[in-house]
Amino acid sequence: MAGEELLVQVEREALKTKEPAVTANLSFAGKYAVLTTGNRRLGISSKLNKEQKAHYKELLHEFDTESYGLIIRTNATSVADETLIAEIQSLEMEWSQMRENACHKTCYSVLKKARPTYLEDVKNQRESSVSEIITDDRGLFETICTDYGIHPKQFMTNGSVPVPVDQFQVPTISGTADSLTLTYYHDPMLTLSSLYSVKSSLEKALREQIWLKSGASIVLQHTEALTVIDVNSGKNIIKKEMRENLLRINLEAAKEIAYQLRLRNISGIIIIDFINLLAKEDEAVLLKEFRTYLKDDPVKTDLIDMTKLGLVEVTRKKIRKSLRDSLKMN
């Protein structure tokens, strides 16, 4: 109705020529579950098996899903049920408090600001294969310390002068076994960027052409509408075993492409021109393996199909700016 006040949430930041997008379907994301006000049902990750889905349906039947919905994430299986329930109760409280606060605010008021992306990244890395995060930004280090309730002064000497290397263990979430070390690096003789060759690594991550171990290559090109990826065999084809070689190169390329999508944070529509295969059954093998590689992506990524022209269509959800666009801004 005209004049009605609504609670809205930014669901997509401004990107290139596109304005930010907002929605009245709010979502409150935790590590293991998401509370939603739009889709008011219990949803469970499609990556979980039948037994796991049945378990969570039974476990969470007591929650009132008439006023909100819940989505149980894949990594909920890594923690005790008590941890999951505690997080859901925390999300319930957050939603309730926001509704209460909204009643006392004027139109266009900001009820909650998003946490800095680096704090979210630290939180999300705590159960990944990453064991340590190193920074030479003292302010960033202190902010993360404070976020976890650790006083940064305990990492100072003489009250304010930083010692060469500071470390602390980012606390684990109850019910998990993993931990993450955050390190503050300080060495006037050798910068952190030089120590880890950050500049050359970024240049490599932005190159259009990527060489594979087999001698084949991948070329990535960006347009306003989509990303095009071309797989080139080079001089790597042995005529004697052409069919096997074509499949092997395409499988190698598929694995690298899945990695590059994550590394460069490429999103939207992605069209991949693999090398033409000689048998339909090889195409099925390629698509099956490619789907397996894409499943490792924490961002929703779907392999749609292979067209009649042999082009593979992939979509990847837009969460943030790509690495390329982020570096352009900086």
XYZ file of C-alpha atoms in Angstrom:
330
model
C 0.000 0.000 0.000
C 1.128 3.570 -0.698
C 2.792 5.180 2.303
C 3.415 1.863 4.065
C 6.762 1.541 5.825
C 8.745 -1.608 5.145
C 11.833 -3.194 6.581
C 14.216 -3.846 3.704
C 17.647 -5.392 3.380
C 20.336 -4.760 0.777
C 20.739 -8.059 -1.062
C 23.159 -6.896 -3.754
C 25.646 -4.041 -3.602
C 26.062 -1.593 -6.481
C 28.013 -3.238 -9.282
C 29.314 -1.359 -12.319
C 26.265 0.428 -13.786
C 23.744 -1.450 -11.630
C 22.198 0.160 -8.564
C 22.044 -1.692 -5.221
C 19.081 -4.047 -4.872
C 16.923 -4.286 -1.741
C 14.328 -6.825 -0.636
C 11.591 -7.002 1.998
C 12.406 -10.697 2.463
C 14.970 -10.380 5.233
C 17.578 -13.004 6.008
C 19.733 -13.396 9.107
C 22.717 -15.566 8.351
C 24.573 -17.632 10.891
C 27.419 -20.055 10.399
C 25.151 -23.120 10.312
C 21.663 -21.765 9.620
C 19.853 -18.860 7.986
C 16.602 -17.365 9.283
C 14.394 -15.927 6.523
C 11.206 -13.867 6.686
C 10.190 -14.458 3.069
C 10.269 -18.204 2.530
C 8.598 -19.451 5.717
C 9.508 -23.102 5.697
C 12.288 -25.384 6.806
C 14.857 -25.831 4.062
C 17.844 -28.151 4.294
C 20.953 -28.112 2.126
C 20.599 -30.339 -0.924
C 24.134 -31.606 -0.249
C 22.940 -33.537 2.826
C 21.761 -37.132 2.492
C 18.272 -38.454 3.313
C 19.195 -39.538 6.839
C 20.694 -36.142 7.681
C 17.671 -34.296 6.293
C 15.298 -36.486 8.303
C 17.365 -35.844 11.436
C 17.144 -32.061 11.114
C 13.432 -32.135 10.306
C 12.841 -34.058 13.527
C 15.260 -31.924 15.552
C 13.793 -28.588 14.486
C 10.071 -29.379 14.359
C 9.513 -27.389 17.569
C 10.568 -24.107 15.981
C 7.740 -21.848 14.875
C 8.182 -21.673 11.108
C 4.858 -19.875 10.543
C 6.456 -16.482 11.219
C 9.832 -17.205 9.632
C 11.717 -19.842 7.702
C 14.961 -21.672 8.365
C 17.656 -22.924 6.032
C 20.078 -25.471 7.448
C 23.518 -25.195 5.882
C 25.758 -28.069 4.849
C 28.324 -27.409 7.574
C 25.687 -27.853 10.307
C 26.784 -31.484 10.282
C 30.184 -30.414 11.657
C 28.777 -29.250 15.005
C 26.676 -30.674 17.816
C 22.896 -30.250 17.624
C 23.046 -28.023 20.706
C 25.338 -25.597 18.850
C 22.951 -25.417 15.894
C 19.924 -24.830 18.133
C 21.783 -22.130 20.094
C 22.588 -20.325 16.853
C 18.970 -20.502 15.649
C 17.780 -19.089 18.980
C 20.298 -16.262 18.594
C 18.969 -15.512 15.088
C 15.398 -15.539 16.465
C 16.411 -12.991 19.090
C 18.093 -10.805 16.476
C 14.932 -10.793 14.317
C 12.716 -10.031 17.318
C 14.918 -7.152 18.492
C 15.042 -5.660 15.001
C 11.239 -5.611 14.750
C 11.054 -3.947 18.158
C 13.673 -1.325 17.249
C 11.960 -0.577 13.927
C 8.824 0.582 15.756
C 10.787 3.446 17.320
C 12.737 4.558 14.247
C 11.915 7.031 11.500
C 11.742 6.081 7.836
C 15.117 5.456 6.124
C 16.826 4.676 9.434
C 19.634 2.117 9.352
C 18.764 -0.610 11.854
C 21.853 -2.724 11.308
C 25.049 -2.232 9.348
C 26.775 -5.148 7.697
C 29.944 -6.319 9.381
C 33.145 -5.510 7.488
C 33.744 -8.152 4.855
C 37.127 -9.090 6.314
C 35.495 -10.007 9.641
C 33.051 -12.251 7.788
C 35.962 -13.778 5.883
C 37.789 -14.578 9.125
C 34.631 -16.161 10.556
C 34.065 -18.239 7.436
C 37.672 -19.446 7.296
C 37.636 -20.918 10.779
C 36.537 -24.322 9.581
C 38.200 -24.366 6.178
C 41.624 -25.655 5.223
C 43.116 -22.246 6.090
C 45.028 -22.450 9.384
C 46.571 -18.976 9.563
C 45.795 -15.417 8.450
C 48.654 -12.888 8.433
C 48.240 -9.108 8.255
C 50.602 -6.136 8.455
C 47.716 -3.721 9.070
C 47.749 -2.962 12.785
C 44.283 -1.410 12.739
C 42.783 -4.452 11.047
C 44.565 -6.770 13.497
C 43.223 -4.836 16.493
C 39.683 -4.791 15.060
C 39.705 -8.580 14.713
C 41.132 -8.920 18.231
C 38.334 -6.733 19.594
C 35.699 -8.630 17.602
C 36.707 -11.801 19.450
C 36.901 -10.104 22.841
C 40.697 -10.114 23.011
C 42.417 -6.904 24.124
C 45.038 -5.925 21.529
C 47.264 -4.302 24.191
C 48.361 -7.733 25.312
C 50.243 -7.916 22.016
C 52.156 -4.665 22.594
C 55.484 -3.966 24.233
C 56.033 -0.735 26.206
C 52.322 -0.033 25.964
C 52.159 0.888 22.276
C 55.130 -0.376 20.257
C 54.256 -3.556 18.327
C 56.552 -6.528 18.675
C 57.897 -8.128 15.443
C 55.325 -10.913 15.321
C 52.083 -11.198 17.307
C 49.743 -14.149 17.253
C 46.573 -15.323 18.862
C 44.261 -18.242 18.311
C 40.878 -17.135 16.974
C 38.481 -18.873 19.399
C 36.671 -21.884 18.030
C 32.910 -22.049 17.997
C 31.575 -24.397 20.666
C 31.268 -27.885 19.279
C 34.060 -27.572 16.698
C 37.629 -28.731 16.840
C 39.201 -26.310 14.366
C 41.033 -23.102 15.204
C 42.640 -20.344 13.196
C 45.781 -18.381 13.997
C 45.754 -14.648 13.311
C 49.244 -13.167 13.012
C 50.332 -9.531 13.002
C 53.493 -9.144 10.928
C 55.887 -6.238 11.503
C 59.327 -6.073 9.896
C 60.654 -2.743 8.529
C 63.319 -4.607 6.542
C 60.919 -6.844 4.608
C 57.281 -6.012 3.910
C 54.620 -8.701 4.062
C 53.796 -8.040 0.410
C 57.399 -8.710 -0.599
C 57.714 -11.756 1.647
C 54.781 -13.495 -0.045
C 55.176 -11.916 -3.532
C 51.635 -10.535 -3.320
C 51.993 -8.226 -6.327
C 53.139 -10.971 -8.700
C 50.475 -13.351 -7.339
C 47.742 -10.792 -8.061
C 49.112 -10.172 -11.551
C 49.048 -13.917 -12.174
C 45.471 -14.151 -10.865
C 44.357 -11.507 -13.367
C 46.014 -12.908 -16.484
C 43.703 -13.790 -19.352
C 45.683 -16.905 -20.274
C 46.368 -19.751 -17.855
C 48.728 -22.557 -18.811
C 47.955 -26.110 -17.709
C 50.511 -28.769 -16.799
C 49.648 -30.706 -19.951
C 50.667 -27.784 -22.177
C 47.071 -26.821 -22.956
C 45.730 -23.416 -21.904
C 42.605 -21.582 -20.774
C 41.682 -18.057 -21.880
C 39.232 -16.008 -19.784
C 37.556 -12.941 -21.269
C 35.024 -10.675 -19.569
C 32.165 -8.744 -21.168
C 29.367 -6.671 -19.635
C 26.928 -9.569 -20.013
C 28.997 -12.680 -19.285
C 32.393 -14.337 -18.956
C 33.707 -16.471 -21.809
C 36.283 -19.203 -21.187
C 38.035 -20.933 -24.072
C 40.030 -24.164 -23.707
C 42.911 -24.582 -26.169
C 44.780 -27.841 -26.694
C 47.938 -26.236 -28.100
C 50.247 -28.900 -29.517
C 49.309 -31.431 -26.893
C 47.191 -33.803 -28.990
C 48.684 -37.184 -29.832
C 46.791 -38.506 -32.846
C 47.268 -42.119 -31.769
C 45.250 -41.598 -28.593
C 43.262 -38.553 -29.649
C 39.985 -39.418 -27.921
C 41.646 -40.137 -24.562
C 43.825 -37.026 -24.799
C 40.917 -34.728 -25.601
C 38.989 -35.956 -22.569
C 42.062 -35.750 -20.319
C 42.782 -32.133 -21.315
C 39.146 -31.113 -20.853
C 39.034 -32.704 -17.390
C 42.237 -30.897 -16.423
C 40.758 -27.645 -17.724
C 37.452 -28.208 -15.877
C 39.268 -28.585 -12.554
C 41.307 -25.429 -13.163
C 38.243 -23.447 -14.283
C 36.372 -24.357 -11.080
C 39.392 -23.115 -9.104
C 39.690 -19.895 -11.121
C 36.003 -19.051 -10.612
C 36.588 -19.110 -6.850
C 39.979 -17.377 -6.972
C 38.780 -14.507 -9.182
C 35.249 -14.513 -7.726
C 33.751 -14.579 -11.210
C 29.959 -14.542 -11.103
C 26.920 -14.272 -13.334
C 26.725 -16.154 -16.636
C 29.812 -18.121 -17.651
C 30.142 -19.797 -21.063
C 32.888 -22.390 -21.516
C 34.095 -23.623 -24.882
C 35.787 -26.940 -24.162
C 37.704 -28.806 -26.863
C 35.267 -30.831 -28.985
C 35.095 -34.431 -27.823
C 34.794 -37.417 -30.141
C 32.151 -39.379 -28.214
C 28.887 -38.495 -26.470
C 29.796 -40.648 -23.498
C 32.951 -38.537 -23.018
C 30.779 -35.406 -22.857
C 28.747 -37.041 -20.083
C 31.961 -37.872 -18.184
C 33.190 -34.286 -18.546
C 29.934 -32.758 -17.280
C 29.758 -35.175 -14.351
C 33.331 -34.418 -13.246
C 32.891 -30.681 -13.765
C 29.805 -30.706 -11.512
C 31.881 -32.475 -8.860
C 34.576 -29.780 -9.022
C 31.969 -27.006 -8.799
C 30.430 -28.544 -5.663
C 33.509 -27.445 -3.694
C 32.551 -23.813 -4.269
C 31.010 -22.181 -1.152
C 29.130 -19.800 -3.478
C 26.084 -21.290 -5.239
C 27.291 -22.441 -8.662
C 25.165 -24.365 -11.179
C 26.188 -26.191 -14.322
C 23.156 -25.722 -16.565
C 23.955 -27.898 -19.576
C 25.964 -28.273 -22.760
C 24.396 -26.607 -25.802
C 24.114 -28.150 -29.269
C 27.188 -26.133 -30.218
C 29.159 -27.793 -27.417
C 29.245 -24.747 -25.121
C 28.877 -25.396 -21.394
C 26.653 -22.959 -19.487
C 27.410 -22.173 -15.844
C 25.893 -19.626 -13.466
C 27.516 -18.426 -10.238
C 25.694 -16.315 -7.676
C 26.830 -12.709 -7.339
C 27.908 -12.114 -3.739
C 30.625 -9.488 -4.033
C 32.672 -7.720 -6.665
C 35.102 -9.876 -8.609
C 38.817 -9.744 -7.800
C 39.293 -7.816 -11.043
C 36.698 -5.166 -10.171
C 37.874 -4.880 -6.551
C 41.454 -4.167 -7.629
C 40.251 -1.612 -10.187
C 38.554 0.315 -7.356
C 41.706 0.233 -5.237
